[in-house]
CSV table of C-alpha atoms and ligand atoms in Angstrom, one decimal:
chain,number,residue,atom,x,y,z
A,1,MET,CA,0.0,0.0,0.0
A,2,LYS,CA,1.1,3.6,-0.6
A,3,LYS,CA,1.1,6.1,2.1
A,4,LEU,CA,-0.8,9.4,2.4
A,5,TYR,CA,0.2,12.2,4.8
A,6,LEU,CA,-2.6,14.7,5.3
A,7,GLN,CA,-2.3,17.9,7.2
A,8,THR,CA,-5.4,20.0,7.9
A,9,TYR,CA,-5.7,23.6,8.9
A,10,GLY,CA,-8.9,25.5,9.7
A,11,CYS,CA,-12.5,24.8,10.5
A,12,GLN,CA,-14.6,21.6,11.1
A,13,MET,CA,-15.6,21.8,7.4
A,14,ASN,CA,-12.0,21.3,6.5
A,15,GLN,CA,-11.7,18.4,8.9
A,16,TYR,CA,-14.6,16.9,7.2
A,17,ASP,CA,-13.1,17.5,3.8
A,18,SER,CA,-9.9,15.8,5.0
A,19,GLU,CA,-11.9,12.7,6.0
A,20,ARG,CA,-13.3,12.7,2.5
A,21,ILE,CA,-9.8,13.1,1.0
A,22,ALA,CA,-8.6,10.1,3.1
A,23,GLN,CA,-11.5,8.1,2.0
A,24,VAL,CA,-11.2,8.7,-1.8
A,25,MET,CA,-7.5,8.1,-1.6
A,26,GLY,CA,-8.0,5.0,0.6
A,27,ARG,CA,-9.9,3.5,-2.4
A,28,MET,CA,-6.8,4.1,-4.5
A,29,ASP,CA,-4.8,2.0,-1.9
A,30,TYR,CA,-3.3,4.9,0.0
A,31,GLU,CA,-3.3,4.4,3.7
A,32,SER,CA,-2.9,7.3,6.1
A,33,THR,CA,0.4,7.9,8.0
A,34,ASP,CA,1.5,10.5,10.5
A,35,ARG,CA,5.1,10.2,9.4
A,36,ILE,CA,5.6,12.6,6.5
A,37,GLU,CA,9.0,11.2,5.6
A,38,THR,CA,7.4,7.9,4.6
A,39,ALA,CA,4.6,9.3,2.5
A,40,ASP,CA,4.1,8.9,-1.2
A,41,LEU,CA,1.4,11.6,-1.3
A,42,VAL,CA,1.5,14.6,0.9
A,43,ILE,CA,-1.6,16.9,1.0
A,44,LEU,CA,-2.1,20.1,2.8
A,45,ASN,CA,-5.8,21.1,3.3
A,46,THR,CA,-5.7,24.8,3.8
A,47,CYS,CA,-7.6,27.7,5.4
A,48,SER,CA,-7.6,31.3,4.3
A,49,VAL,CA,-10.2,32.8,6.7
A,50,ARG,CA,-7.6,34.9,8.4
A,51,ASP,CA,-4.2,36.1,7.2
A,52,ARG,CA,-2.4,34.2,9.9
A,53,ALA,CA,-4.0,30.9,8.8
A,54,GLU,CA,-2.8,31.6,5.2
A,55,GLN,CA,0.7,32.4,6.3
A,56,LYS,CA,0.9,29.0,8.1
A,57,VAL,CA,0.1,27.4,4.8
A,58,TYR,CA,3.1,29.0,3.0
A,59,SER,CA,5.5,28.2,5.8
A,60,ALA,CA,4.4,24.5,5.8
A,61,LEU,CA,4.7,24.3,2.0
A,62,GLY,CA,8.1,26.0,2.2
A,63,ARG,CA,9.3,23.3,4.6
A,64,TRP,CA,8.0,20.6,2.4
A,65,LYS,CA,10.4,21.5,-0.4
A,66,LYS,CA,13.0,19.2,1.0
A,67,LEU,CA,10.7,16.2,0.8
A,68,LYS,CA,11.3,16.2,-3.0
A,69,GLU,CA,15.0,15.8,-2.4
A,70,GLN,CA,14.6,13.2,0.2
A,71,ARG,CA,12.1,10.9,-1.5
A,72,GLU,CA,11.9,10.4,-5.2
A,73,GLY,CA,8.5,10.4,-6.8
A,74,VAL,CA,6.7,12.0,-3.8
A,75,ILE,CA,3.6,14.0,-4.9
A,76,ILE,CA,2.8,17.2,-3.1
A,77,GLY,CA,-0.7,18.6,-3.3
A,78,VAL,CA,-2.7,21.6,-1.9
A,79,GLY,CA,-6.4,21.6,-1.3
A,80,GLY,CA,-9.0,23.8,0.5
A,81,CYS,CA,-9.6,27.5,0.7
A,82,VAL,CA,-6.1,28.8,-0.2
A,83,ALA,CA,-6.0,26.4,-3.1
A,84,GLN,CA,-9.4,27.8,-4.2
A,85,GLN,CA,-8.3,31.4,-3.8
A,86,GLU,CA,-4.8,31.1,-5.4
A,87,GLY,CA,-5.3,28.2,-8.0
A,88,ALA,CA,-2.4,28.1,-10.5
A,89,ASN,CA,-0.6,30.9,-8.7
A,90,LEU,CA,0.4,28.4,-6.1
A,91,LEU,CA,2.2,26.3,-8.8
A,92,LYS,CA,4.0,29.4,-10.0
A,93,ARG,CA,5.1,30.4,-6.6
A,94,LEU,CA,6.1,26.9,-5.4
A,95,PRO,CA,7.9,24.9,-8.1
A,96,HIS,CA,7.9,21.8,-5.9
A,97,LEU,CA,4.1,21.6,-5.8
A,98,ASP,CA,2.4,19.0,-8.1
A,99,LEU,CA,-1.3,19.6,-7.9
A,100,VAL,CA,-3.9,22.1,-6.6
A,101,PHE,CA,-7.6,21.2,-6.0
A,102,GLY,CA,-10.3,23.6,-4.8
A,103,THR,CA,-13.1,23.2,-2.3
A,104,HIS,CA,-15.5,21.6,-4.8
A,105,ASN,CA,-13.0,19.2,-6.3
A,106,ILE,CA,-12.2,16.5,-3.8
A,107,GLN,CA,-13.7,13.8,-5.9
A,108,LYS,CA,-11.3,14.6,-8.7
A,109,LEU,CA,-8.2,14.1,-6.5
A,110,PRO,CA,-7.6,10.4,-7.4
A,111,GLN,CA,-7.6,11.3,-11.1
A,112,MET,CA,-5.3,14.2,-10.6
A,113,VAL,CA,-2.8,12.0,-8.7
A,114,GLU,CA,-2.8,9.5,-11.6
A,115,GLN,CA,-2.3,12.4,-14.0
A,116,VAL,CA,0.9,13.5,-12.1
A,117,GLN,CA,2.1,9.9,-12.0
A,118,ALA,CA,1.5,9.3,-15.7
A,119,SER,CA,2.8,12.5,-17.2
A,120,ARG,CA,4.3,14.6,-14.5
A,121,SER,CA,1.9,17.3,-15.5
A,122,ARG,CA,0.8,19.8,-12.8
A,123,PRO,CA,-3.1,19.7,-12.7
A,124,VAL,CA,-5.2,22.5,-11.2
A,125,GLU,CA,-8.9,22.0,-10.5
A,126,THR,CA,-10.8,24.9,-9.0
A,127,ALA,CA,-14.1,24.9,-10.8
A,128,PHE,CA,-17.3,25.7,-8.7
A,129,TYR,CA,-20.4,23.6,-9.3
A,130,ARG,CA,-23.9,24.8,-8.8
A,131,GLN,CA,-25.4,21.3,-8.3
A,132,PRO,CA,-24.9,19.9,-4.8
A,133,SER,CA,-23.8,16.5,-6.2
A,134,TYR,CA,-20.2,17.5,-6.0
A,135,MET,CA,-20.5,17.0,-2.2
A,136,GLU,CA,-21.6,13.3,-2.7
A,137,ASP,CA,-19.3,10.4,-2.7
A,138,PRO,CA,-21.2,7.9,-4.8
A,139,GLN,CA,-19.8,5.0,-2.8
A,140,GLY,CA,-21.0,6.4,0.6
A,141,ARG,CA,-19.2,6.7,3.9
A,142,THR,CA,-17.0,3.8,4.9
A,143,ASP,CA,-14.4,5.6,6.9
A,144,VAL,CA,-16.2,5.9,10.2
A,145,GLN,CA,-14.1,5.8,13.3
A,146,GLY,CA,-15.6,6.2,16.8
A,147,ALA,CA,-19.0,7.4,18.0
A,148,LYS,CA,-19.0,10.9,16.5
A,149,ALA,CA,-19.2,11.9,12.9
A,150,PHE,CA,-19.4,15.1,10.9
A,151,VAL,CA,-22.1,15.3,8.2
A,152,THR,CA,-22.0,18.1,5.7
A,153,ILE,CA,-25.6,19.3,4.9
A,154,MET,CA,-24.7,22.3,2.8
A,155,GLN,CA,-21.8,24.2,1.4
A,156,GLY,CA,-21.1,27.8,0.6
A,157,CYS,CA,-22.6,31.0,1.9
A,158,ASN,CA,-24.9,33.6,0.3
A,159,LYS,CA,-24.3,36.2,3.0
A,160,VAL,CA,-22.3,39.3,2.5
A,161,CYS,CA,-20.4,39.8,5.7
A,162,SER,CA,-17.8,42.4,4.6
A,163,PHE,CA,-14.8,40.8,6.3
A,164,CYS,CA,-15.4,37.2,5.2
A,165,ILE,CA,-13.7,35.3,2.4
A,166,VAL,CA,-15.8,32.2,2.8
A,167,PRO,CA,-18.3,33.0,0.0
A,168,HIS,CA,-15.4,33.6,-2.3
A,169,VAL,CA,-13.6,30.3,-1.6
A,170,ARG,CA,-16.6,28.0,-0.9
A,171,GLY,CA,-19.0,29.4,-3.5
A,172,ARG,CA,-22.8,29.9,-3.4
A,173,GLU,CA,-25.1,28.1,-1.0
A,174,ALA,CA,-26.0,24.6,-2.1
A,175,SER,CA,-27.8,22.0,0.1
A,176,ARG,CA,-27.5,18.3,-0.1
A,177,PRO,CA,-30.9,16.5,-0.6
A,178,SER,CA,-32.4,15.7,2.8
A,179,ALA,CA,-33.0,12.1,1.8
A,180,ARG,CA,-29.3,11.6,1.2
A,181,ILE,CA,-28.4,13.2,4.5
A,182,VAL,CA,-30.9,11.0,6.4
A,183,ALA,CA,-29.7,7.8,4.6
A,184,GLU,CA,-26.1,8.7,5.3
A,185,ILE,CA,-26.8,9.2,9.0
A,186,GLN,CA,-28.7,5.9,9.1
A,187,SER,CA,-25.6,4.2,7.7
A,188,LEU,CA,-23.3,6.0,10.1
A,189,VAL,CA,-25.5,4.8,13.0
A,190,ARG,CA,-25.2,1.2,11.7
A,191,GLN,CA,-21.4,1.7,11.8
A,192,GLY,CA,-21.6,2.7,15.5
A,193,VAL,CA,-22.1,6.5,15.4
A,194,LYS,CA,-24.1,8.0,18.3
A,195,GLU,CA,-23.6,11.7,17.7
A,196,VAL,CA,-23.6,13.7,14.5
A,197,MET,CA,-22.4,17.2,13.9
A,198,LEU,CA,-24.3,18.7,10.9
A,199,LEU,CA,-22.0,21.1,9.1
A,200,GLY,CA,-22.5,24.1,6.9
A,201,GLN,CA,-21.3,27.7,6.8
A,202,ASN,CA,-24.9,28.9,7.6
A,203,VAL,CA,-27.0,25.9,8.3
A,204,ASN,CA,-30.1,28.0,9.1
A,205,SER,CA,-30.3,28.6,5.3
A,206,TYR,CA,-30.5,24.9,4.7
A,207,GLY,CA,-32.9,24.1,1.8
A,208,LYS,CA,-33.6,27.7,0.9
A,209,THR,CA,-32.1,27.4,-2.6
A,210,SER,CA,-33.6,24.0,-3.3
A,211,PRO,CA,-37.3,24.3,-4.1
A,212,GLY,CA,-39.5,21.7,-2.2
A,213,GLU,CA,-36.7,20.8,0.3
A,214,LEU,CA,-37.2,20.7,4.0
A,215,SER,CA,-36.3,23.7,6.1
A,216,PHE,CA,-33.4,23.3,8.6
A,217,ALA,CA,-35.8,22.9,11.5
A,218,GLU,CA,-37.7,20.2,9.6
A,219,LEU,CA,-34.4,18.5,8.8
A,220,LEU,CA,-33.5,18.4,12.5
A,221,GLY,CA,-36.9,16.9,13.2
A,222,ARG,CA,-36.3,14.2,10.6
A,223,VAL,CA,-32.8,13.4,11.9
A,224,ASN,CA,-34.2,13.3,15.5
A,225,ARG,CA,-36.3,10.4,14.4
A,226,ILE,CA,-33.4,8.2,13.3
A,227,GLU,CA,-33.4,5.2,15.5
A,228,GLY,CA,-30.2,4.5,17.4
A,229,LEU,CA,-28.9,8.1,17.0
A,230,ARG,CA,-28.4,9.7,20.4
A,231,ARG,CA,-27.2,13.2,19.9
A,232,ILE,CA,-27.4,15.9,17.2
A,233,ARG,CA,-25.3,19.1,17.0
A,234,PHE,CA,-24.9,21.6,14.3
A,235,THR,CA,-22.7,24.5,13.3
A,236,THR,CA,-22.7,27.4,12.2
A,237,SER,CA,-25.8,29.6,12.5
A,238,HIS,CA,-26.2,33.1,11.3
A,239,PRO,CA,-28.2,35.2,13.9
A,240,GLN,CA,-30.3,36.8,11.2
A,241,ASP,CA,-31.8,33.4,10.2
A,242,LEU,CA,-32.3,32.0,13.7
A,243,SER,CA,-36.0,31.2,13.1
A,244,PRO,CA,-38.7,30.7,15.7
A,245,GLU,CA,-39.0,27.1,14.4
A,246,LEU,CA,-35.3,26.5,15.1
A,247,ILE,CA,-35.7,27.9,18.6
A,248,GLU,CA,-38.7,25.6,19.0
A,249,ALA,CA,-36.5,22.6,17.9
A,250,PHE,CA,-34.3,23.2,21.0
A,251,ALA,CA,-37.4,23.0,23.2
A,252,THR,CA,-38.8,19.9,21.6
A,253,LEU,CA,-36.2,17.6,20.0
A,254,LYS,CA,-34.8,15.2,22.5
A,255,LYS,CA,-31.6,14.4,20.7
A,256,LEU,CA,-30.7,18.0,19.9
A,257,CYS,CA,-27.9,19.0,22.3
A,258,GLU,CA,-28.4,22.1,24.3
A,259,HIS,CA,-25.7,24.1,22.7
A,260,LEU,CA,-25.8,26.8,20.0
A,261,HIS,CA,-22.8,28.5,18.4
A,262,LEU,CA,-24.1,31.9,17.3
A,263,PRO,CA,-21.4,34.2,16.1
A,264,VAL,CA,-22.1,37.9,17.1
A,265,GLN,CA,-18.7,39.4,15.9
A,266,SER,CA,-19.2,42.7,17.7
A,267,GLY,CA,-21.4,44.3,20.4
A,268,ALA,CA,-21.6,47.7,18.6
A,269,ASP,CA,-24.3,48.4,16.1
A,270,SER,CA,-22.1,50.7,14.1
A,271,VAL,CA,-19.5,48.0,13.7
A,272,LEU,CA,-22.1,45.4,12.9
A,273,SER,CA,-23.4,47.7,10.2
A,274,ARG,CA,-19.9,48.1,8.7
A,275,MET,CA,-19.5,44.3,8.9
A,276,ARG,CA,-22.8,44.1,7.0
A,277,ARG,CA,-24.1,41.5,9.5
A,278,GLY,CA,-27.8,42.3,9.0
A,279,TYR,CA,-28.8,42.5,12.7
A,280,THR,CA,-28.5,45.0,15.5
A,281,ARG,CA,-27.3,44.1,19.0
A,282,ASP,CA,-30.8,44.3,20.4
A,283,GLU,CA,-32.2,42.0,17.7
A,284,TYR,CA,-29.4,39.5,18.5
A,285,LEU,CA,-30.1,39.7,22.2
A,286,ALA,CA,-33.9,39.3,21.6
A,287,ARG,CA,-33.2,36.0,19.8
A,288,ILE,CA,-31.0,34.8,22.6
A,289,ASN,CA,-33.6,35.7,25.2
A,290,ARG,CA,-36.3,33.8,23.3
A,291,LEU,CA,-34.1,30.8,23.0
A,292,ARG,CA,-33.2,30.9,26.7
A,293,GLN,CA,-36.9,31.2,27.5
A,294,ARG,CA,-37.7,28.0,25.5
A,295,CYS,CA,-34.5,26.1,26.6
A,296,ALA,CA,-33.3,27.4,29.9
A,297,ASN,CA,-30.0,25.4,30.1
A,298,VAL,CA,-28.9,26.0,26.5
A,299,ALA,CA,-25.1,26.7,26.3
A,300,LEU,CA,-24.0,29.5,24.0
A,301,SER,CA,-20.8,30.1,22.2
A,302,THR,CA,-19.8,32.9,19.8
A,303,ASP,CA,-17.1,34.4,17.5
A,304,ILE,CA,-15.7,37.9,18.1
A,305,ILE,CA,-13.6,40.0,15.9
A,306,VAL,CA,-11.6,42.8,17.5
A,307,GLY,CA,-9.9,45.6,15.6
A,308,PHE,CA,-12.4,45.8,12.7
A,309,PRO,CA,-11.6,48.9,10.6
A,310,GLY,CA,-12.5,52.1,12.5
A,311,GLU,CA,-13.3,50.2,15.8
A,312,THR,CA,-13.1,52.9,18.5
A,313,ASP,CA,-12.6,52.3,22.2
A,314,ALA,CA,-16.3,53.0,22.8
A,315,GLU,CA,-17.3,50.5,20.1
A,316,PHE,CA,-14.9,47.9,21.6
A,317,ALA,CA,-16.4,48.6,25.1
A,318,ASN,CA,-19.8,47.6,23.7
A,319,THR,CA,-18.4,44.2,22.8
A,320,LEU,CA,-17.1,43.7,26.4
A,321,GLU,CA,-20.4,44.8,27.7
A,322,LEU,CA,-22.2,42.3,25.5
A,323,LEU,CA,-20.0,39.5,26.7
A,324,LYS,CA,-20.9,40.4,30.3
A,325,GLN,CA,-24.6,40.5,29.4
A,326,VAL,CA,-24.8,37.2,27.6
A,327,GLU,CA,-22.3,35.3,29.6
A,328,TYR,CA,-21.3,32.9,26.9
A,329,ASP,CA,-20.0,29.5,27.8
A,330,GLU,CA,-17.2,29.8,25.3
A,331,ILE,CA,-15.9,32.3,22.7
A,332,PHE,CA,-13.6,32.2,19.8
A,333,SER,CA,-11.9,35.6,19.3
A,334,PHE,CA,-9.8,36.9,16.4
A,335,MET,CA,-7.9,40.0,15.4
A,336,TYR,CA,-9.3,41.4,12.2
A,337,SER,CA,-7.2,40.8,9.1
A,338,PRO,CA,-8.1,42.1,5.6
A,339,ARG,CA,-8.8,39.2,3.2
A,340,PRO,CA,-8.5,39.3,-0.6
A,341,GLN,CA,-11.7,40.0,-2.5
A,342,THR,CA,-13.7,41.0,0.6
A,343,VAL,CA,-15.6,44.3,0.8
A,344,SER,CA,-14.0,45.5,4.0
A,345,ALA,CA,-10.5,45.0,2.5
A,346,LYS,CA,-11.6,47.1,-0.5
A,347,ILE,CA,-13.4,50.0,1.2
A,348,TYR,CA,-11.7,50.4,4.6
A,349,ASN,CA,-8.2,50.9,5.8
A,350,ASP,CA,-7.0,48.3,8.3
A,351,ASP,CA,-6.5,51.2,10.6
A,352,VAL,CA,-6.5,49.7,14.1
A,353,ALA,CA,-2.9,49.4,15.2
A,354,GLU,CA,-1.6,45.8,15.8
A,355,ALA,CA,-0.8,46.6,19.4
A,356,ILE,CA,-4.3,47.8,20.0
A,357,LYS,CA,-5.8,44.7,18.4
A,358,LYS,CA,-3.6,42.5,20.6
A,359,ALA,CA,-4.6,44.4,23.7
A,360,ARG,CA,-8.3,44.2,22.9
A,361,LEU,CA,-8.0,40.4,22.1
A,362,GLN,CA,-6.4,39.9,25.5
A,363,GLU,CA,-9.1,41.9,27.3
A,364,VAL,CA,-11.8,39.9,25.6
A,365,GLN,CA,-10.1,36.6,26.5
A,366,SER,CA,-9.4,37.4,30.1
A,367,LEU,CA,-13.0,38.7,30.6
A,368,GLN,CA,-14.3,35.5,29.1
A,369,LYS,CA,-12.0,33.4,31.2
A,370,GLU,CA,-13.6,34.9,34.4
A,371,ILE,CA,-17.1,34.3,33.0
A,372,ALA,CA,-16.4,30.7,32.0
A,373,LEU,CA,-14.7,29.8,35.3
A,374,ARG,CA,-17.7,31.2,37.2
A,375,LYS,CA,-20.1,29.3,35.1
A,376,ASN,CA,-18.1,26.1,35.1
A,377,ARG,CA,-17.8,26.3,38.9
A,378,ALA,CA,-21.6,26.7,39.2
A,379,SER,CA,-22.0,23.3,37.6
A,380,ILE,CA,-20.1,21.5,40.3
A,381,GLY,CA,-22.5,18.9,41.9
A,382,ASN,CA,-24.6,18.5,38.7
A,383,VAL,CA,-24.9,15.1,37.0
A,384,GLU,CA,-24.3,15.3,33.2
A,385,GLU,CA,-24.3,12.8,30.4
A,386,ILE,CA,-21.0,12.7,28.5
A,387,LEU,CA,-20.1,11.0,25.3
A,388,VAL,CA,-16.6,9.6,26.0
A,389,ASP,CA,-14.3,10.8,23.2
A,390,GLY,CA,-11.0,9.3,24.1
A,391,LYS,CA,-8.0,9.6,26.4
A,392,SER,CA,-7.7,12.9,28.3
A,393,ARG,CA,-5.0,15.2,27.1
A,394,LEU,CA,-4.3,16.3,30.7
A,395,LYS,CA,-3.4,13.2,32.6
A,396,ASN,CA,-2.5,9.6,32.1
A,397,GLY,CA,-5.2,7.2,33.1
A,398,GLN,CA,-7.9,9.8,32.5
A,399,ILE,CA,-10.6,9.9,29.8
A,400,MET,CA,-12.5,12.8,28.4
A,401,GLY,CA,-15.9,13.5,26.9
A,402,ARG,CA,-18.3,16.2,26.2
A,403,THR,CA,-21.6,17.1,27.9
A,404,ARG,CA,-24.6,17.8,25.8
A,405,THR,CA,-23.8,21.5,26.4
A,406,ASN,CA,-20.4,20.9,24.8
A,407,ARG,CA,-18.3,21.2,28.0
A,408,ILE,CA,-15.2,19.1,28.2
A,409,VAL,CA,-15.2,16.7,31.2
A,410,ASN,CA,-12.0,14.8,32.3
A,411,LEU,CA,-12.3,11.9,34.6
A,412,THR,CA,-10.5,8.8,35.8
A,413,GLY,CA,-11.8,5.9,33.8
A,414,ASP,CA,-11.1,3.0,31.7
A,415,GLU,CA,-10.3,3.4,28.0
A,416,THR,CA,-13.0,0.7,27.2
A,417,LEU,CA,-15.5,3.4,28.0
A,418,VAL,CA,-14.5,5.3,24.8
A,419,GLY,CA,-17.6,5.7,22.6
A,420,SER,CA,-20.1,5.3,25.4
A,421,LEU,CA,-22.6,7.6,26.9
A,422,LEU,CA,-22.0,8.0,30.6
A,423,PRO,CA,-23.6,9.9,33.4
A,424,VAL,CA,-21.0,11.6,35.5
A,425,ARG,CA,-21.0,13.9,38.5
A,426,ILE,CA,-19.1,17.2,38.1
A,427,ILE,CA,-16.7,17.6,41.0
A,428,GLY,CA,-14.3,20.3,39.8
A,429,ALA,CA,-13.9,23.1,37.2
A,430,THR,CA,-11.4,25.2,35.5
A,431,ALA,CA,-12.1,27.9,32.9
A,432,ASN,CA,-11.7,25.5,30.0
A,433,SER,CA,-13.0,22.2,31.3
A,434,LEU,CA,-14.7,20.3,34.1
A,435,ILE,CA,-13.6,17.4,36.2
A,436,GLY,CA,-16.0,14.5,36.7
A,437,GLU,CA,-16.4,11.2,38.4
A,438,GLU,CA,-18.2,8.1,37.4
A,439,LEU,CA,-21.5,7.5,39.2
A,440,THR,CA,-22.2,4.4,41.2
A,441,ALA,CA,-24.8,1.9,39.9
A,442,GLN,CA,-27.4,3.3,42.3
A,443,HIS,CA,-26.8,6.9,41.2
A,444,VAL,CA,-27.1,5.8,37.6
A,445,SER,CA,-30.4,4.2,38.2
A,446,ASP,CA,-31.7,7.3,40.1
A,447,PHE,CA,-30.5,9.5,37.3
A,448,ARG,CA,-32.3,7.4,34.6
A,449,SER,CA,-35.5,7.2,36.5
A,450,GLU,CA,-35.5,11.0,36.9
A,451,GLY,CA,-35.7,10.9,33.1
A,452,GLU,CA,-32.8,13.3,32.7
A,453,MET,CA,-31.2,11.1,30.0
A,454,ALA,CA,-32.2,11.9,26.5
B,501,LIG,N1,-20.2,30.7,9.1
B,501,LIG,C1,-18.8,30.4,9.2
B,501,LIG,C2,-17.9,31.5,9.5
B,501,LIG,C3,-16.6,31.2,9.0
B,501,LIG,S1,-15.4,32.2,9.5
B,501,LIG,C4,-18.6,29.2,10.1
B,501,LIG,O1,-18.9,28.1,9.8
B,501,LIG,O2,-18.0,29.3,11.2
B,501,LIG,C5,-15.2,31.8,11.2
B,501,LIG,C6,-15.0,33.1,12.0
B,501,LIG,O3,-13.7,33.7,11.6
B,501,LIG,C7,-16.0,34.2,11.8
B,501,LIG,O4,-17.1,34.0,12.6
B,501,LIG,C8,-15.2,35.4,12.2
B,501,LIG,O5,-15.3,35.6,13.6
B,501,LIG,C9,-13.8,35.0,11.9
B,501,LIG,N2,-13.3,35.8,10.7
B,501,LIG,C10,-13.8,35.7,9.5
B,501,LIG,N3,-13.1,36.5,8.7
B,501,LIG,C11,-12.2,37.2,9.4
B,501,LIG,C12,-11.3,38.2,9.1
B,501,LIG,N4,-11.2,38.7,7.9
B,501,LIG,N5,-10.5,38.7,10.2
B,501,LIG,C13,-10.7,38.1,11.4
B,501,LIG,N6,-11.6,37.2,11.7
B,501,LIG,C14,-12.3,36.7,10.7
B,502,LIG,FE1,-18.7,34.3,6.3
B,502,LIG,FE2,-20.8,35.7,7.1
B,502,LIG,FE3,-21.1,33.5,5.6
B,502,LIG,S1,-19.1,35.1,8.4
B,502,LIG,S2,-19.4,32.2,6.1
B,502,LIG,S3,-20.1,35.4,5.0
B,502,LIG,S4,-22.4,34.2,7.3
């Protein structure tokens, strides 16, 4: 068998795409390795959402130049968002690169590798397809490992957030047919999956560009009925499209986990308007309040950009105030960087000094740390169901899993528990994770009879 070394940068969508890459190449007799020096095919799956992510790509590719000298015949390819954005420019810039495939062209990779082998040509495939069939692997999913799986339900984004490159590198919104999604999840469940993460850049728009298709809330209802499936998550939602039906789904669907990632980006209306987000702070807060009324224990996470062009101290203070008001369970915060083709890069100067961006980022993160620690400590004593993911990263002999609210729990436990749903008592907390302990048999039966398990 030949060996594939695959390195992935970026979001969950990219992780999912990497699984697809491993699967299509697996059928060509390439098995995955984590030792790059032994690989026959080396692929970098790239992210261009922020400047720093893109720079990482170039430094990794620079380092890979020596692979060509060390191992004859090794093929080096680049996929993902930087590949989509740069296309053939990458080949010009990096003479040791063999092939470039964009975000819609994973299924073409085997053919491209064969082309390189046969003729030493340097293929580039970055076409966009309007039909959602480019997301389908005609042979289905056979790569399942563990109890959790990503399932793409749509690709692309039709929003116009001024800072965002995603619509340019992932194309227009296209939804997979719901019947295929359901069949795929049924097959994943047969292969041992208990939790699915439905993926899309803006899942709330699911179905909108496919006449007659289910809405996102209806799709969730349908997936909730799949026998054997225990947990449903999804990401990401745009606040503008958080419909009353979706809020209702959190109140009624047993398998839908109580966690919503709802990127707000900024707490200042003026910045939200320059970002072209399409909602005000009050509209955002009203939706969160409605959701919390219908599902009191829902956990919330968000994305924040600091240092957007023109962001004043007063505008930034609005973001801090919003964080205090909402008390998110987790945030992902970024310093603004201008991205090619985006509106904000074209019409605004990147005028917030780097030092100010860094200071603001730090302020956001330390405020969030306090909030998260307080919230995590408040959960001590609770009994939560976790899905055990694997060994803990913190300590030998410990395992880790996630609660339905997406908190990480570390506990002493046997590795044979990996993949199982386990009620645990929370006995400690840090800002980033919880410490749990296994319940005794008596506690488990009390917990079950209280009907707290989904
Ligand atoms: N809907 C997408 C959003 C993709 S971008 C999703 O699936 O998550 C992820 C996050 O990166 C955004 O929410 C935003 O906070 C951040 N981001 C995007 N473009 C950025 C830029 N130019 N500079 C800094 N952060 C950015
Ligand atoms: Fe980007 Fe806004 Fe879409 S952040 S992915 S353009 S919803």
